[in-house]
XYZ file of C-alpha atoms in Angstrom:
772
model
C 29.810 -40.129 -40.122
C 28.452 -41.160 -36.740
C 28.034 -39.267 -33.546
C 27.371 -40.774 -30.136
C 25.438 -38.642 -27.664
C 25.971 -39.588 -24.032
C 23.549 -37.925 -21.601
C 25.357 -37.563 -18.290
C 22.958 -37.921 -15.386
C 22.762 -39.700 -12.050
C 23.293 -42.994 -13.856
C 26.367 -42.221 -15.960
C 26.533 -44.591 -18.924
C 29.926 -46.124 -18.787
C 32.223 -46.402 -21.778
C 31.900 -50.196 -21.600
C 28.160 -49.868 -22.334
C 28.997 -48.022 -25.540
C 31.607 -50.644 -26.334
C 29.112 -53.501 -26.072
C 27.187 -52.261 -29.090
C 30.278 -51.130 -31.023
C 29.231 -47.487 -30.933
C 32.681 -46.207 -30.009
C 34.262 -48.167 -32.859
C 32.185 -46.337 -35.456
C 31.770 -42.901 -33.875
C 33.607 -39.873 -35.221
C 32.508 -37.617 -32.358
C 31.184 -38.374 -28.874
C 29.162 -35.885 -26.855
C 28.617 -35.895 -23.105
C 25.792 -33.470 -22.419
C 24.765 -31.924 -19.063
C 28.453 -31.400 -18.401
C 27.702 -29.208 -15.388
C 26.725 -32.299 -13.374
C 28.936 -33.817 -10.718
C 31.328 -36.465 -12.113
C 31.061 -35.217 -15.699
C 34.819 -34.723 -16.100
C 35.490 -38.270 -14.886
C 32.889 -39.587 -17.328
C 34.522 -37.688 -20.171
C 37.989 -39.031 -19.356
C 36.653 -42.575 -19.127
C 35.043 -42.319 -22.552
C 38.228 -40.730 -23.973
C 40.311 -43.656 -22.728
C 37.891 -46.176 -24.207
C 37.905 -44.327 -27.524
C 41.714 -44.341 -27.484
C 41.749 -48.122 -26.890
C 39.038 -48.884 -29.467
C 40.767 -46.846 -32.183
C 44.330 -47.892 -31.186
C 45.418 -44.241 -30.856
C 48.093 -44.817 -28.230
C 50.500 -42.444 -29.973
C 48.179 -39.514 -29.141
C 47.363 -37.960 -25.796
C 44.051 -39.048 -24.330
C 42.891 -35.399 -24.155
C 42.998 -35.240 -27.972
C 40.228 -37.813 -28.360
C 37.060 -36.351 -30.000
C 34.930 -36.441 -26.859
C 33.122 -33.199 -26.041
C 31.485 -32.020 -22.842
C 28.491 -29.767 -23.503
C 25.743 -27.929 -21.697
C 23.302 -27.721 -24.595
C 20.731 -25.791 -22.560
C 23.140 -22.840 -22.248
C 23.401 -20.227 -24.960
C 26.884 -19.825 -26.431
C 28.163 -22.805 -24.442
C 31.924 -23.195 -25.153
C 31.630 -26.997 -25.273
C 28.783 -26.915 -27.792
C 30.643 -24.328 -29.899
C 33.788 -26.493 -29.875
C 31.697 -29.517 -30.886
C 30.173 -27.578 -33.788
C 33.614 -26.538 -35.054
C 34.737 -30.178 -34.906
C 31.561 -31.283 -36.673
C 32.142 -28.818 -39.523
C 35.787 -29.946 -39.843
C 34.754 -33.616 -39.915
C 32.128 -33.010 -42.620
C 34.668 -31.066 -44.674
C 37.160 -33.968 -44.437
C 34.643 -36.667 -45.295
C 32.573 -34.858 -47.906
C 35.196 -32.612 -49.459
C 33.210 -29.506 -48.637
C 34.605 -26.163 -47.551
C 32.150 -25.050 -44.910
C 33.201 -22.157 -42.675
C 32.158 -21.102 -39.179
C 32.911 -17.995 -37.150
C 32.898 -20.020 -33.922
C 36.207 -20.708 -32.224
C 37.478 -23.895 -30.622
C 37.970 -23.609 -26.867
C 40.863 -25.734 -25.685
C 40.423 -27.892 -22.590
C 36.760 -27.221 -21.953
C 36.750 -28.765 -18.502
C 35.071 -26.334 -16.134
C 31.753 -24.636 -16.779
C 30.212 -21.704 -14.978
C 27.020 -22.924 -13.333
C 24.462 -20.974 -11.349
C 24.613 -23.171 -8.244
C 27.999 -24.893 -7.700
C 27.857 -28.679 -7.360
C 29.023 -28.587 -3.757
C 25.975 -26.419 -2.890
C 23.339 -28.464 -4.738
C 21.681 -29.669 -1.507
C 21.089 -26.161 -0.177
C 17.311 -26.552 0.111
C 17.555 -29.686 2.228
C 20.114 -27.914 4.424
C 17.705 -24.984 4.789
C 14.842 -27.274 5.834
C 17.082 -28.938 8.396
C 18.284 -25.546 9.681
C 14.714 -24.478 10.488
C 13.780 -27.797 12.097
C 17.003 -27.830 14.100
C 16.251 -24.334 15.415
C 12.828 -25.466 16.634
C 14.258 -28.640 18.212
C 16.821 -26.597 20.142
C 14.114 -24.158 21.172
C 11.892 -26.966 22.479
C 14.813 -28.480 24.376
C 15.384 -25.123 26.062
C 11.649 -24.820 26.763
C 11.769 -28.146 28.600
C 14.767 -27.054 30.680
C 13.209 -23.694 31.498
C 9.890 -25.261 32.500
C 11.614 -27.669 34.874
C 13.650 -24.761 36.302
C 10.406 -22.839 36.932
C 8.921 -25.877 38.683
C 12.036 -26.320 40.852
C 11.929 -22.654 41.859
C 8.286 -23.152 42.826
C 9.237 -26.220 44.850
C 11.988 -24.286 46.677
C 9.561 -21.497 47.488
C 6.973 -23.987 48.747
C 9.593 -25.864 50.766
C 10.706 -22.671 52.468
C 7.110 -21.704 53.229
C 6.523 -25.095 54.879
C 9.775 -24.937 56.812
C 11.340 -28.013 55.209
C 14.754 -29.217 56.394
C 17.839 -27.338 55.150
C 19.214 -30.406 53.352
C 16.001 -30.663 51.288
C 16.284 -27.015 50.282
C 20.028 -27.391 49.499
C 19.255 -30.406 47.305
C 16.651 -28.384 45.442
C 19.080 -25.454 45.098
C 21.686 -27.831 43.642
C 19.098 -29.170 41.190
C 18.172 -25.614 40.241
C 21.837 -24.792 39.526
C 22.093 -27.903 37.325
C 19.139 -26.758 35.198
C 20.355 -23.167 35.041
C 23.645 -24.484 33.613
C 21.684 -26.218 30.834
C 20.221 -22.933 29.611
C 22.020 -21.265 26.713
C 23.224 -17.664 27.097
C 20.403 -16.550 24.788
C 17.768 -18.289 26.917
C 19.212 -16.755 30.077
C 19.135 -13.301 28.467
C 15.483 -13.744 27.421
C 14.392 -14.770 30.902
C 16.502 -12.115 32.608
C 15.047 -9.295 30.490
C 11.416 -10.506 30.268
C 10.054 -8.305 33.052
C 11.941 -5.323 31.618
C 10.424 -6.038 28.185
C 6.924 -6.166 29.667
C 7.525 -2.899 31.499
C 8.698 -1.185 28.274
C 5.478 -2.073 26.462
C 3.334 -1.142 29.464
C 4.684 2.440 29.402
C 3.068 5.373 27.592
C 5.850 5.749 25.024
C 8.641 3.644 23.593
C 11.768 4.860 21.834
C 13.022 2.536 19.076
C 15.792 2.772 16.487
C 15.262 2.168 12.769
C 18.217 2.786 10.433
C 20.012 4.662 13.244
C 17.027 7.019 13.686
C 15.325 7.302 17.063
C 11.547 7.075 16.791
C 9.197 7.861 19.682
C 5.953 5.874 19.549
C 2.817 6.375 21.620
C 1.955 2.912 22.932
C -1.798 3.321 23.350
C -4.763 4.691 21.414
C -7.830 6.001 23.270
C -11.215 4.781 22.013
C -14.442 6.802 21.947
C -15.415 4.841 25.052
C -12.308 6.027 26.846
C -10.326 2.761 26.838
C -6.605 2.699 26.062
C -5.896 0.155 23.312
C -2.255 -1.002 23.441
C -0.286 -1.011 20.198
C 1.465 -4.257 21.159
C 0.142 -6.739 23.702
C 2.467 -9.237 25.410
C 1.395 -12.591 26.870
C 0.875 -12.882 30.622
C 3.030 -16.007 30.982
C 4.792 -16.807 34.265
C 6.143 -20.239 33.285
C 9.730 -19.850 32.014
C 9.101 -22.503 29.369
C 6.097 -20.683 27.920
C 8.033 -17.418 27.899
C 10.925 -19.024 26.006
C 8.636 -20.769 23.522
C 6.851 -17.513 22.768
C 10.050 -15.545 22.290
C 11.759 -18.248 20.192
C 8.725 -18.758 17.933
C 6.973 -15.367 18.029
C 8.586 -12.479 19.924
C 7.497 -8.851 19.734
C 7.322 -7.171 16.300
C 10.772 -6.033 15.223
C 12.611 -8.788 17.117
C 14.008 -12.139 15.932
C 12.504 -14.321 14.445
C 10.254 -11.453 13.261
C 7.159 -13.675 13.081
C 4.945 -10.712 14.002
C 6.725 -8.147 11.809
C 10.171 -6.843 10.926
C 9.714 -3.394 12.492
C 8.779 -2.631 16.109
C 5.825 -0.520 14.963
C 4.111 0.524 11.770
C 5.226 3.761 10.181
C 3.371 6.641 11.793
C 1.306 8.873 9.526
C 1.608 6.590 6.520
C -0.598 3.717 5.402
C 0.887 0.679 3.626
C -1.001 1.698 0.454
C 0.830 1.146 -2.838
C -1.594 1.047 -5.777
C -0.644 -0.513 -9.131
C -1.182 1.614 -12.261
C -0.246 1.687 -15.921
C -2.200 2.413 -19.108
C -1.662 4.007 -22.493
C 1.121 6.526 -22.843
C 3.550 7.638 -20.108
C 1.665 10.954 -19.890
C -1.649 9.179 -19.222
C -0.174 6.942 -16.521
C 1.559 9.952 -14.975
C -1.853 11.579 -14.556
C -3.151 8.402 -12.865
C -0.156 8.391 -10.485
C -0.857 11.977 -9.464
C -4.541 11.077 -8.932
C -3.668 8.052 -6.782
C -1.472 9.971 -4.347
C -3.145 13.368 -4.569
C -3.760 13.628 -0.820
C -0.807 11.539 0.384
C 2.427 12.918 1.790
C 4.150 9.671 0.849
C 4.187 8.943 -2.885
C 4.257 5.150 -3.346
C 4.061 4.407 -7.074
C 3.686 0.917 -8.542
C 4.066 0.627 -12.302
C 2.423 -1.840 -14.708
C 3.910 -2.083 -18.212
C 2.167 -3.187 -21.400
C 3.045 -6.562 -22.938
C 5.129 -4.927 -25.682
C 7.430 -3.488 -23.006
C 7.325 -6.699 -20.930
C 8.725 -8.610 -23.900
C 11.442 -6.042 -24.636
C 9.995 -4.775 -27.922
C 9.542 -1.276 -29.326
C 6.082 0.014 -30.360
C 5.495 -0.671 -34.030
C 2.799 -0.840 -36.703
C 3.394 -4.595 -36.951
C -0.056 -6.131 -36.305
C 1.083 -8.379 -33.431
C 2.595 -5.341 -31.670
C 0.377 -2.377 -32.563
C -2.756 -3.776 -30.908
C -0.918 -4.328 -27.622
C 0.729 -0.910 -27.300
C -0.490 0.731 -24.087
C -2.945 -2.054 -23.237
C -3.121 -3.286 -19.609
C -0.016 -1.281 -18.829
C 2.030 1.712 -19.863
C 4.203 1.778 -22.977
C 7.826 2.686 -22.161
C 10.611 2.161 -24.678
C 13.030 5.080 -24.236
C 14.630 7.205 -21.546
C 12.342 10.036 -22.718
C 9.297 7.886 -21.897
C 10.625 7.124 -18.413
C 11.081 10.825 -17.693
C 7.509 11.565 -18.783
C 6.195 8.695 -16.661
C 7.495 10.114 -13.375
C 7.303 13.803 -14.196
C 6.355 15.899 -11.181
C 7.668 13.392 -8.628
C 10.969 13.971 -6.868
C 12.437 10.469 -7.114
C 14.991 11.236 -4.397
C 12.454 12.491 -1.876
C 12.575 10.082 1.125
C 8.763 9.899 0.966
C 8.772 8.775 -2.672
C 9.411 5.230 -3.845
C 8.753 3.576 -7.191
C 8.051 -0.081 -7.848
C 8.332 -1.421 -11.397
C 6.743 -4.739 -12.360
C 9.138 -5.743 -15.131
C 11.151 -8.931 -15.485
C 12.638 -10.016 -18.821
C 13.956 -6.562 -19.817
C 14.237 -5.401 -16.186
C 17.944 -4.414 -16.381
C 17.175 -2.080 -19.298
C 14.141 -0.434 -17.666
C 16.015 -0.131 -14.366
C 18.879 1.659 -16.138
C 16.324 4.052 -17.666
C 14.795 4.693 -14.241
C 18.145 5.340 -12.562
C 19.115 7.755 -15.318
C 15.778 9.519 -14.908
C 16.462 10.000 -11.196
C 20.027 11.164 -11.879
C 18.962 13.639 -14.584
C 16.295 15.057 -12.250
C 18.918 15.843 -9.619
C 21.390 17.170 -12.210
C 18.737 19.600 -13.477
C 18.002 20.747 -9.913
C 21.688 21.245 -9.175
C 22.330 23.108 -12.429
C 19.363 25.383 -11.755
C 20.727 26.041 -8.280
C 24.242 26.851 -9.574
C 23.103 28.616 -12.731
C 25.570 26.666 -14.900
C 26.242 23.150 -16.253
C 27.922 20.716 -13.879
C 31.554 19.740 -14.315
C 32.247 16.009 -14.867
C 33.363 15.708 -11.235
C 30.198 17.403 -9.982
C 28.066 15.185 -12.226
C 29.638 12.056 -10.704
C 29.008 13.373 -7.203
C 25.335 13.997 -7.999
C 25.077 10.588 -9.648
C 26.538 8.771 -6.633
C 24.320 10.684 -4.202
C 21.246 9.874 -6.287
C 22.048 6.155 -6.469
C 22.500 6.048 -2.698
C 19.277 7.975 -2.054
C 16.646 6.807 -4.565
C 14.034 4.419 -3.162
C 12.012 1.699 -4.843
C 11.878 -1.822 -6.206
C 12.313 -3.541 -9.538
C 10.750 -6.979 -9.825
C 13.398 -8.640 -12.035
C 12.527 -12.160 -10.777
C 13.385 -14.394 -13.714
C 12.901 -17.716 -11.897
C 9.206 -17.142 -11.250
C 8.832 -16.004 -14.874
C 9.860 -19.469 -16.060
C 7.643 -21.107 -13.445
C 4.444 -19.111 -13.698
C 4.389 -15.813 -15.609
C 6.123 -16.420 -18.971
C 7.665 -13.024 -19.785
C 11.139 -14.534 -20.160
C 12.999 -13.078 -23.115
C 16.672 -13.914 -22.522
C 18.184 -17.328 -21.847
C 17.841 -18.137 -18.149
C 21.567 -18.214 -17.395
C 22.105 -14.878 -19.141
C 19.136 -13.317 -17.327
C 20.539 -14.514 -13.993
C 23.960 -13.151 -14.959
C 22.420 -9.718 -15.502
C 20.595 -9.946 -12.144
C 23.952 -10.611 -10.509
C 25.479 -7.686 -12.403
C 22.766 -5.364 -11.073
C 23.462 -6.476 -7.519
C 27.231 -6.064 -7.936
C 26.623 -2.564 -9.324
C 24.438 -1.806 -6.295
C 27.161 -2.963 -3.924
C 29.836 -0.979 -5.752
C 27.782 2.223 -5.692
C 26.326 1.625 -2.204
C 22.703 1.504 -3.371
C 20.997 0.742 -0.039
C 17.437 2.029 -0.461
C 16.488 0.302 -3.719
C 15.509 -3.380 -3.937
C 17.307 -5.088 -6.820
C 14.701 -7.863 -7.039
C 11.168 -8.470 -5.821
C 10.986 -12.247 -5.431
C 7.418 -12.836 -6.440
C 4.838 -15.402 -5.473
C 1.917 -13.338 -6.733
C 2.198 -14.525 -10.320
C 2.722 -18.115 -9.195
C -0.560 -17.845 -7.264
C -2.348 -16.157 -10.167
C -1.235 -19.034 -12.411
C -3.070 -21.404 -10.067
C -0.785 -22.368 -7.168
C -2.263 -22.823 -3.724
C -0.903 -20.636 -0.881
C 1.577 -23.244 0.402
C 3.028 -23.833 -3.062
C 3.183 -20.083 -3.694
C 5.135 -19.525 -0.489
C 7.431 -22.535 -0.888
C 8.360 -21.789 -4.504
C 8.894 -18.086 -3.745
C 11.161 -18.669 -0.746
C 13.037 -21.406 -2.633
C 13.631 -18.945 -5.482
C 14.871 -16.399 -2.954
C 17.352 -18.839 -1.432
C 18.498 -19.751 -4.967
C 19.379 -16.109 -5.615
C 21.225 -16.058 -2.286
C 23.290 -19.107 -3.272
C 24.001 -17.668 -6.729
C 25.131 -14.301 -5.402
C 27.318 -16.014 -2.799
C 28.877 -18.131 -5.571
C 29.818 -14.876 -7.342
C 31.780 -13.796 -4.282
C 29.317 -11.316 -2.800
C 28.963 -11.127 0.980
C 25.543 -12.006 2.391
C 25.114 -8.661 4.177
C 26.048 -6.725 1.048
C 23.090 -8.040 -0.955
C 20.440 -9.599 1.319
C 19.018 -6.178 2.351
C 18.394 -5.452 -1.372
C 16.056 -8.456 -1.686
C 12.318 -8.011 -1.234
C 9.279 -10.256 -1.694
C 5.805 -10.027 -3.238
C 2.890 -12.290 -2.294
C -0.742 -12.790 -3.222
C -3.421 -12.782 -0.553
C -6.538 -14.908 -1.104
C -9.275 -16.266 1.133
C -7.821 -19.697 1.974
C -6.967 -20.122 5.689
C -3.235 -20.450 4.920
C -3.170 -16.846 3.685
C -3.748 -15.725 7.283
C -0.154 -16.657 8.120
C 1.732 -16.287 4.826
C 3.761 -13.310 6.069
C 4.401 -14.860 9.500
C 5.792 -18.078 8.023
C 7.869 -16.274 5.382
C 9.456 -13.945 7.928
C 10.242 -16.731 10.402
C 11.810 -19.107 7.878
C 13.865 -16.327 6.280
C 15.124 -14.951 9.607
C 16.105 -18.362 11.002
C 17.941 -19.394 7.829
C 19.688 -16.044 7.398
C 20.990 -16.072 10.970
C 21.578 -19.758 11.636
C 22.846 -20.911 8.222
C 24.299 -17.860 6.483
C 25.437 -15.870 9.528
C 23.704 -12.741 8.246
C 23.263 -9.585 10.298
C 19.992 -8.268 11.691
C 19.093 -6.163 8.661
C 19.604 -9.122 6.327
C 17.377 -11.307 8.508
C 14.344 -9.075 7.946
C 12.102 -10.234 5.112
C 10.107 -7.300 3.740
C 7.207 -7.905 1.407
C 4.528 -6.235 -0.651
C 1.204 -8.023 -0.892
C -1.652 -7.694 -3.365
C -5.167 -8.978 -2.996
C -5.905 -11.924 -5.255
C -6.787 -11.095 -8.851
C -7.798 -14.707 -9.404
C -10.484 -14.427 -6.733
C -12.233 -11.642 -8.675
C -15.107 -12.830 -10.861
C -16.881 -11.295 -13.826
C -20.260 -12.379 -12.434
C -21.677 -10.090 -9.721
C -18.596 -7.884 -9.843
C -19.855 -5.751 -6.940
C -19.187 -8.723 -4.654
C -15.481 -8.492 -5.512
C -15.044 -5.552 -3.134
C -16.164 -7.802 -0.261
C -13.539 -10.411 -1.147
C -10.861 -7.732 -1.475
C -11.791 -6.222 1.891
C -11.356 -9.550 3.706
C -8.024 -10.175 1.970
C -6.795 -6.666 2.799
C -7.769 -7.167 6.440
C -5.662 -10.350 6.595
C -2.682 -8.518 5.074
C -2.890 -5.603 7.510
C -3.325 -7.933 10.501
C -0.170 -9.764 9.350
C 1.871 -6.530 9.206
C 2.622 -6.492 5.484
C 5.044 -3.749 4.471
C 2.890 -2.471 1.623
C -0.462 -3.412 0.120
C -2.321 -3.119 -3.180
C -6.079 -3.629 -3.123
C -7.566 -4.678 -6.458
C -10.467 -2.786 -7.974
C -13.730 -4.710 -8.274
C -13.866 -4.366 -12.086
C -10.383 -5.836 -12.753
C -12.065 -9.113 -13.747
C -13.314 -7.249 -16.826
C -11.102 -4.266 -17.630
C -8.327 -1.924 -16.561
C -9.735 -0.136 -13.484
C -11.458 3.197 -13.814
C -10.813 6.146 -11.496
C -14.096 5.361 -9.706
C -13.205 1.709 -9.068
C -9.657 2.581 -7.989
C -11.029 5.100 -5.497
C -13.231 2.385 -3.989
C -10.229 0.036 -3.807
C -8.191 2.677 -1.969
C -11.111 3.316 0.377
C -11.008 -0.338 1.458
C -7.525 0.147 2.888
C -8.347 3.507 4.403
C -11.475 2.247 6.161
C -9.551 -0.696 7.625
C -6.629 1.413 8.854
C -8.554 4.569 9.869
C -11.956 3.313 11.003
C -11.646 -0.354 11.970
C -10.778 -0.238 15.659
C -8.830 -3.459 16.082
C -6.131 -2.296 13.675
C -5.075 0.235 16.298
C -3.383 -2.802 17.838
C -0.389 -4.004 15.768
C -0.090 -7.649 16.838
C -3.711 -8.867 16.778
C -2.808 -12.357 15.472
C -0.433 -13.237 18.304
C -1.921 -15.467 20.985
C -4.549 -17.005 18.701
C -4.504 -20.813 18.940
C -5.550 -21.299 15.303
C -3.018 -18.767 14.007
C -0.189 -20.451 15.944
C -1.285 -23.880 14.716
C -1.580 -22.688 11.111
C 1.864 -21.050 11.303
C 3.475 -24.351 12.348
C 1.501 -26.414 9.796
C 2.257 -24.109 6.873
C 5.924 -23.826 7.856
C 6.367 -27.602 7.884
C 4.518 -27.948 4.562
C 6.886 -25.375 3.032
C 9.932 -27.250 4.346
C 8.612 -30.490 2.844
C 8.236 -28.737 -0.520
C 11.867 -27.570 -0.202
C 12.851 -31.228 0.140
C 10.849 -32.217 -2.949
C 12.601 -29.470 -4.917
C 15.951 -30.582 -3.495
C 15.340 -34.159 -4.685
C 14.847 -32.811 -8.212
C 18.165 -30.987 -8.254
C 17.116 -27.778 -6.498
C 15.046 -25.003 -8.054
C 16.940 -25.013 -11.367
C 16.941 -28.808 -11.647
C 13.197 -28.890 -10.963
C 12.669 -26.212 -13.623
C 14.430 -28.421 -16.168
C 11.841 -31.113 -15.476
C 8.956 -28.610 -15.532
C 8.145 -29.620 -11.953
C 6.984 -26.183 -10.792
C 4.831 -25.560 -13.869
C 3.287 -29.020 -13.624
C 2.429 -28.578 -9.944
C 0.919 -25.141 -10.542
C -1.195 -26.515 -13.401
C -2.420 -29.439 -11.295
C -3.449 -27.139 -8.465
C -5.155 -24.747 -10.875
C -7.143 -27.605 -12.394
C -8.125 -28.824 -8.917
C -9.470 -25.356 -8.016
C -11.360 -24.946 -11.289
C -12.872 -28.437 -10.970
C -14.085 -27.714 -7.437
C -15.485 -24.356 -8.549
C -17.211 -25.851 -11.584
C -18.789 -28.660 -9.566
C -19.956 -26.326 -6.825
C -17.993 -28.160 -4.117
C -16.101 -24.897 -3.593
C -18.856 -22.321 -3.132
C -18.262 -18.999 -4.881
C -20.993 -16.518 -4.039
C -22.684 -15.113 -7.122
C -20.823 -17.569 -9.378
C -21.968 -21.092 -8.474
C -24.296 -20.348 -5.538
C -26.474 -17.462 -4.356
C -26.979 -16.576 -8.021
C -28.546 -13.298 -9.072
C -32.254 -13.905 -9.837
C -32.173 -10.890 -12.171
C -28.849 -11.099 -14.024
C -27.868 -8.198 -16.294
C -29.130 -8.404 -19.852
C -26.828 -8.933 -22.817
C -27.333 -5.268 -23.765
C -26.221 -4.120 -20.294
C -23.138 -6.342 -20.481
C -22.237 -4.971 -23.897
C -22.487 -1.410 -22.569
C -19.797 -1.910 -19.907
C -17.080 0.587 -20.709
C -13.656 -1.018 -21.221
C -10.460 0.981 -20.730
C -8.307 0.838 -23.838
C -5.417 2.783 -25.329
C -6.616 4.909 -28.233
C -5.332 4.690 -31.816
C -3.848 8.159 -31.379
C -1.951 7.101 -28.218
C -0.429 4.122 -30.020
C 0.650 6.311 -32.926
C 2.078 8.902 -30.539
C 4.299 6.262 -28.969
C 5.597 5.099 -32.354
C 6.241 8.693 -33.453
C 8.082 9.541 -30.222
C 10.190 6.388 -30.541
C 11.237 7.243 -34.087
C 12.126 10.802 -33.082
C 14.331 9.430 -30.278
C 16.032 6.979 -32.653
C 16.585 9.654 -35.290
C 18.088 12.013 -32.706
C 20.545 9.351 -31.562
C 21.183 7.477 -34.815
C 24.910 8.259 -34.833
C 25.427 7.256 -31.200
C 23.238 4.162 -30.908
C 25.325 1.859 -33.104
C 28.643 2.335 -31.268
C 26.875 2.179 -27.887
C 25.245 -1.152 -28.761
C 28.574 -2.540 -29.955
C 30.203 -1.550 -26.654
C 27.357 -3.258 -24.799
C 27.856 -6.505 -26.745
C 31.599 -6.363 -26.173
C 31.108 -5.970 -22.406
C 28.665 -8.891 -22.380
C 30.945 -11.254 -24.320
C 34.002 -10.333 -22.255
C 32.258 -11.068 -18.944
C 32.029 -7.435 -17.821
C 29.218 -5.858 -15.833
C 26.357 -5.504 -18.308
C 24.242 -3.245 -16.102
C 27.052 -0.755 -15.707
C 27.228 -0.451 -19.493
C 23.432 -0.327 -19.811
C 23.484 2.829 -17.701
C 25.179 4.460 -20.704
C 23.446 2.531 -23.511
C 19.899 3.582 -22.548
C 20.822 7.230 -23.074
C 20.956 6.707 -26.854
C 19.273 3.380 -27.675
C 15.673 2.217 -27.364
C 14.398 -0.839 -25.528
C 13.962 -2.905 -28.683
C 17.395 -1.988 -30.034
C 19.052 -3.018 -26.770
C 17.054 -6.243 -26.475
C 18.048 -7.351 -29.977
C 21.708 -6.579 -29.280
C 21.621 -8.654 -26.091
C 19.934 -11.546 -27.918
C 23.057 -11.793 -30.084
C 25.369 -12.274 -27.108
C 23.096 -13.805 -24.472
C 20.550 -15.795 -26.421
C 16.777 -15.771 -26.448
C 14.734 -17.697 -23.921
C 13.916 -21.285 -24.873
C 11.746 -23.383 -22.596
C 13.190 -26.749 -21.588
C 11.377 -29.587 -23.271
């Protein structure tokens, strides 16, 4: 028995090529892989016709020829399943065997669900052109406005000199011609410029955020008695310079949001959001309460251990037991989630929770949402003095979903590219991400971010700042295209997207937020027609973990301080400052307190941060913004030429580029060409002794904590042993029938553990397998 495998790519191998070497004459089955590609159906029909001619099967319909279109990279691909059934049947006929398979033949496998439809495969090139086109139009308007300003000056001068009326009329006619060339938007900008300047020169300014009026004091008095303005505007008179500044910069809170997505920073609250997670849920809960002990706003950011990150349950198995509660908190049941956030009102408007989880993110998110719902149910029942009716429970549930604030990372694309905690097949993981977003739309979840599109891990894996930004934004636009292909409206999901960047010491990090906000805003408005809220890119930023070194660890606080200063200058929406000892161990309370003090000293003591647009007007910042933006657009084009983000992932392009850049950095560091203080230059003349190094205390989960987690898990499973099986079967049925998996997970997590759910989803969605 022979099988011919035809790989369908940009150079489709024609049936005649197979004919030349007699392959079709001898083949029992022919496979055309990569069947999601454009032209695949035509290729299949061509091969079917050639097979029909070669085997003289003119009495049978061409569609009956044994030619199969497959997408072998997809789990449970109908074409591959149909091929396997045919293969078993053919072996049985030829060898007289009686092999059986539970797989079913799918008739007329012609269309395949793909993440990005073929007609949208050039989306990244279109995005690059959208941004460049915006800037070209802006510059054209700048030229018109500048000439108009010059003509007005000439008219004024002519009148002062008493020039003839016909000269002045000619100039007035020329002025009218140039005014007609201005777009309505340009006219509005110029007409309101003096009013804008007057608003920011006042003592107070009233702005609206989410339909709330906020009164902001516009100056801060120094000890010397000077009034420092919160926002400073340029003193331009030239119409062209005014237009260029507004089109490229503008005031914070105004398109294209280069300086920030809100008019002013939140009063009375710092952007602090510290990352924590260690040992048991109870231990991490204590750390959370320590971190926000004196804060009105409770901003919690959760790190999970590797057992949780890979969707497993705690166990005595040697490869699991040692990792339970290490470098993150162990959470495997709804009970654990409730212990983790005990004492925090998850629906308080001043509380928000971020969870750094990706592979099993839908499961952990369902646990979190149920924790928030159960909190509010308990409060309501205590208030009423009785259990809630089913109708009352649904009302509380809906209110909770619409109120709870926070973020789940759930960025599976960057996991493949740089972090590696993928557990489900990529297509299935993306399907669940889409299900979460559809659930959010259905239940009007407006205050919770369904994904944190992350560049941090790409940077930690070795990418330089331009690559980090380009890959992260490209991933974000890929999610946009995927959600649009599922029929969602841009303004229904774009506000639920958030971003997460790393901040190092390279010059490009000075403008990473500015460039991200400007590209996102321009593309959202100009290409996707999104509303103002959707145009605003909000991001969390964390100081670089890769820049921390085990040698001279006290110097790490200096690096972190500089990185935090850049982030605050750039109006990040929230910030995590790393502890100096993170190069060695999980931070201690002492090191975390120092890390928090870095932010507090910058925001409370450092005078220049009283101004909220300190980067605007700097020649180097403006130049860097333009240079980095263009470099990002060029990277979009390189990704586009490789088939977009998903096509590039198939070829390992992102991973290869990250590895190359990591090697370049390490080579420079090792050679001393890139000076690292205390590491390859300015070395300590009295380094610590081996005994001192061995005495450094490392934070670890105890044996008792690991056993406690296993015991609690088994108690949960025993309590729900009669309910878990049917719940998992319902979950698998929903997944195989194309239903909303997250909606079902909201019920499944009540009775099944993380590991049980993960294994059930493996059966219907497939485990992750890296492309080779």
